[in-house]
PDB file of C-alpha atoms in Angstrom:
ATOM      1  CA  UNK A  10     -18.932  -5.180  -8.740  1.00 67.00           C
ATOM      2  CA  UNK A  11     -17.871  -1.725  -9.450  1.00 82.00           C
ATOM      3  CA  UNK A  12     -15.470  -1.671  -6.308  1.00 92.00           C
ATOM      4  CA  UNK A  13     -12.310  -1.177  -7.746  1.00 94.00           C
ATOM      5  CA  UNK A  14     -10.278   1.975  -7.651  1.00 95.00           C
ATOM      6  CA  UNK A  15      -7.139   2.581  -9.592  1.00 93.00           C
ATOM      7  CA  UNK A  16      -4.791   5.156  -8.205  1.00 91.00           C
ATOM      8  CA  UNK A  17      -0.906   6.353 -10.017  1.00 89.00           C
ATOM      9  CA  UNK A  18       0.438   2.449  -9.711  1.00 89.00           C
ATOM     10  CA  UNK A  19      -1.889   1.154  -7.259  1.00 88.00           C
ATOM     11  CA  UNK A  20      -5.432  -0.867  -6.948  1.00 91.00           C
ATOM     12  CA  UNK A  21      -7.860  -0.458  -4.209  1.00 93.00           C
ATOM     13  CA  UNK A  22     -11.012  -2.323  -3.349  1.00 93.00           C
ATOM     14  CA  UNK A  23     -13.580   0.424  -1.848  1.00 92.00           C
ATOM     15  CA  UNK A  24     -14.508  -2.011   1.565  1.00 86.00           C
ATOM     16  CA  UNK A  25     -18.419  -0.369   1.097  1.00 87.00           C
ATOM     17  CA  UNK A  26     -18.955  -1.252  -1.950  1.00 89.00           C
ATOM     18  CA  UNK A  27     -17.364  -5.024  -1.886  1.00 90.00           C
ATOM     19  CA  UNK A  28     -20.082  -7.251  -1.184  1.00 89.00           C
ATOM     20  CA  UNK A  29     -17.239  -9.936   0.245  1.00 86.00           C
ATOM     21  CA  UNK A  30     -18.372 -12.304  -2.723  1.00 90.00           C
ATOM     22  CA  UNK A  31     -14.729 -13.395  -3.532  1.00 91.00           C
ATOM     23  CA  UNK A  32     -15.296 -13.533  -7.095  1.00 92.00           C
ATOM     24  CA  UNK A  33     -12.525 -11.304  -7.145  1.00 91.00           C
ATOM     25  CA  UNK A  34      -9.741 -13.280  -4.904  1.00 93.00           C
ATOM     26  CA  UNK A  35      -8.958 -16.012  -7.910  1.00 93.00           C
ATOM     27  CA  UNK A  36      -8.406 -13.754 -10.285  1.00 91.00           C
ATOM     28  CA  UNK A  37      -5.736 -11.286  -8.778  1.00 91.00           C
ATOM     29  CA  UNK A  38      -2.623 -12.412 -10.994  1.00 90.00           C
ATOM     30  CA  UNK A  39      -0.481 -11.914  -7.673  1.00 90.00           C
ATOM     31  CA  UNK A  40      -2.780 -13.253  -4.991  1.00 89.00           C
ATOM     32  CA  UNK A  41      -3.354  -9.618  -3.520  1.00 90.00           C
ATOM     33  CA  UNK A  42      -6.613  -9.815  -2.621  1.00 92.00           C
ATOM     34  CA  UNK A  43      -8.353 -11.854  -0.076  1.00 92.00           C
ATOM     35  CA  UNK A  44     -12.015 -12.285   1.338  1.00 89.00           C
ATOM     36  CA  UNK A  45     -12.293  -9.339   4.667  1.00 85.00           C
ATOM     37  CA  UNK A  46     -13.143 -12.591   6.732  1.00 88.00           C
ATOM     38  CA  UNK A  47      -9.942 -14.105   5.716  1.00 91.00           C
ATOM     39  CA  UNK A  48      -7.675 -10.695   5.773  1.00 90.00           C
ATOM     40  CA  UNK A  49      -4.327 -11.613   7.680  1.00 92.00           C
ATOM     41  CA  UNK A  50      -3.665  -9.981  10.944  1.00 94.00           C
ATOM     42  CA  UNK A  51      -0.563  -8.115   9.596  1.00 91.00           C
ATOM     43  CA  UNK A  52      -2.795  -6.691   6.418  1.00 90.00           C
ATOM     44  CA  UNK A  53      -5.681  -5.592   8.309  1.00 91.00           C
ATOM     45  CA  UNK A  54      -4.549  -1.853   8.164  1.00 90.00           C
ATOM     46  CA  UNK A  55      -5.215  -1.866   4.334  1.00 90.00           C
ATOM     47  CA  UNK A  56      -8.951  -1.835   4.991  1.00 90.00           C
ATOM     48  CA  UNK A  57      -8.600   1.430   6.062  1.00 91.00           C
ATOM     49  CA  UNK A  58      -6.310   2.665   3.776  1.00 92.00           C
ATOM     50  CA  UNK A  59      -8.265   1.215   0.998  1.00 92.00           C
ATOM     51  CA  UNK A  60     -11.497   3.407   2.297  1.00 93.00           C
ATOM     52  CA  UNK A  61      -8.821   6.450   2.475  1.00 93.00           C
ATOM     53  CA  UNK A  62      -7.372   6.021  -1.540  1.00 93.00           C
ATOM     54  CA  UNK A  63     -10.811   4.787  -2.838  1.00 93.00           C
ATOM     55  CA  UNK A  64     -12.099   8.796  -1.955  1.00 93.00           C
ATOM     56  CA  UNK A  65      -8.694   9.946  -3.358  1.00 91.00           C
ATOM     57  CA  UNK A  66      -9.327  12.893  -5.633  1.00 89.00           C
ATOM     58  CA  UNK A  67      -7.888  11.827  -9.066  1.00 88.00           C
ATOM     59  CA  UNK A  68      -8.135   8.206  -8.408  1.00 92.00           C
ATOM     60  CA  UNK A  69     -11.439   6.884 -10.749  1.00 92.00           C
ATOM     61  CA  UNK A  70     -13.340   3.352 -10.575  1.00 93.00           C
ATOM     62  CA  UNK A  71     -12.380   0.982 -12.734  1.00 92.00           C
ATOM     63  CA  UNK A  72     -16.090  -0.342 -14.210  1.00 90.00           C
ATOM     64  CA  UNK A  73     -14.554  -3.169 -17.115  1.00 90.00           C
ATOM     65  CA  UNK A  74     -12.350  -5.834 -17.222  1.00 87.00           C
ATOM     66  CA  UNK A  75      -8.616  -4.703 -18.120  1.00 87.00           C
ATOM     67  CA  UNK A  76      -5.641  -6.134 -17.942  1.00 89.00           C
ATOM     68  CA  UNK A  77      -3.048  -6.413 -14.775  1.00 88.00           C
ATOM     69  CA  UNK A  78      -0.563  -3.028 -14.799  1.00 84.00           C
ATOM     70  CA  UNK A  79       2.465  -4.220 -16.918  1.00 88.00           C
ATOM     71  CA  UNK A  80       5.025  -4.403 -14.633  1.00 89.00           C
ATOM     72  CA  UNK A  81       2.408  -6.717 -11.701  1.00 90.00           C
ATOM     73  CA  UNK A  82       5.108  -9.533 -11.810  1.00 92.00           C
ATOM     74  CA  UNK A  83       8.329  -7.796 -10.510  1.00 92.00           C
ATOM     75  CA  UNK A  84       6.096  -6.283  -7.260  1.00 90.00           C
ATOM     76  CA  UNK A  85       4.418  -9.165  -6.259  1.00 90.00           C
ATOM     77  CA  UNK A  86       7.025  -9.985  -3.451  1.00 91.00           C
ATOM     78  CA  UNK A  87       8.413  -6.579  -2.899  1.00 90.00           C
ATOM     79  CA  UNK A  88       7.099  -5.807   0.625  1.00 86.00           C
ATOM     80  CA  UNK A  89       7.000  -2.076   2.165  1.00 86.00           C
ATOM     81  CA  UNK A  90       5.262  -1.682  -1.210  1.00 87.00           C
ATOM     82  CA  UNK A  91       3.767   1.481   0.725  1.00 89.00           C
ATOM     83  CA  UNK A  92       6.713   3.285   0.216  1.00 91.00           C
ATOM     84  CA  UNK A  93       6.358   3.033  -3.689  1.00 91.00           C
ATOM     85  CA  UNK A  94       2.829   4.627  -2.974  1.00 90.00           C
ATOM     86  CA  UNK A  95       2.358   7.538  -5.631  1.00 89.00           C
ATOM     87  CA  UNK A  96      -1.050   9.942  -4.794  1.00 82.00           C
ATOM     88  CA  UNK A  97      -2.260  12.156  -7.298  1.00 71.00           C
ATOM     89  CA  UNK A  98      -1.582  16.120  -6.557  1.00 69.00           C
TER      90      UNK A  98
END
């Protein structure tokens, strides 16, 4: 699925155009993304934000395969990662 949105230093899934197949959900190197049905409570607000940075001007679809952002390792238990949130000008 063409669903995913790359931003400065950040992925999004674009929630209309994920057809909740979960394809997706094994192969985040960090274990970022889950299934909507299976969202936790406490991430639930990152539906909306992912609808909000998916329309981002500046941030484009990502259509083939590529590799996880270099540094994916050293964030993947940072919380408040929204803080580190960069949006194009």
């Amino acid at each position: 699925m063409d669903c995913f949105v790359e931003g400065p230093n950040f992925l999004v899934i674009e929630p209309s155009g994920c057809i909740d197949c979960s394809m997706c959900v094994p192969e985040c190197p960090v274990g970022a993304i889950y299934n909507a049905t299976d969202l936790p409570e406490h991430l639930k607000h990152f539906e909306d934000l992912n609808t909000k940075l998916a329309a981002h001007p500046g941030w484009k679809p990502i259509t083939n395969a590529k590799s996880p952002m270099p540094d994916h390792l050293e964030w993947k238990d940072v919380t408040d990662k929204l803080a580190h949130l960069v949006l194009p000008e």
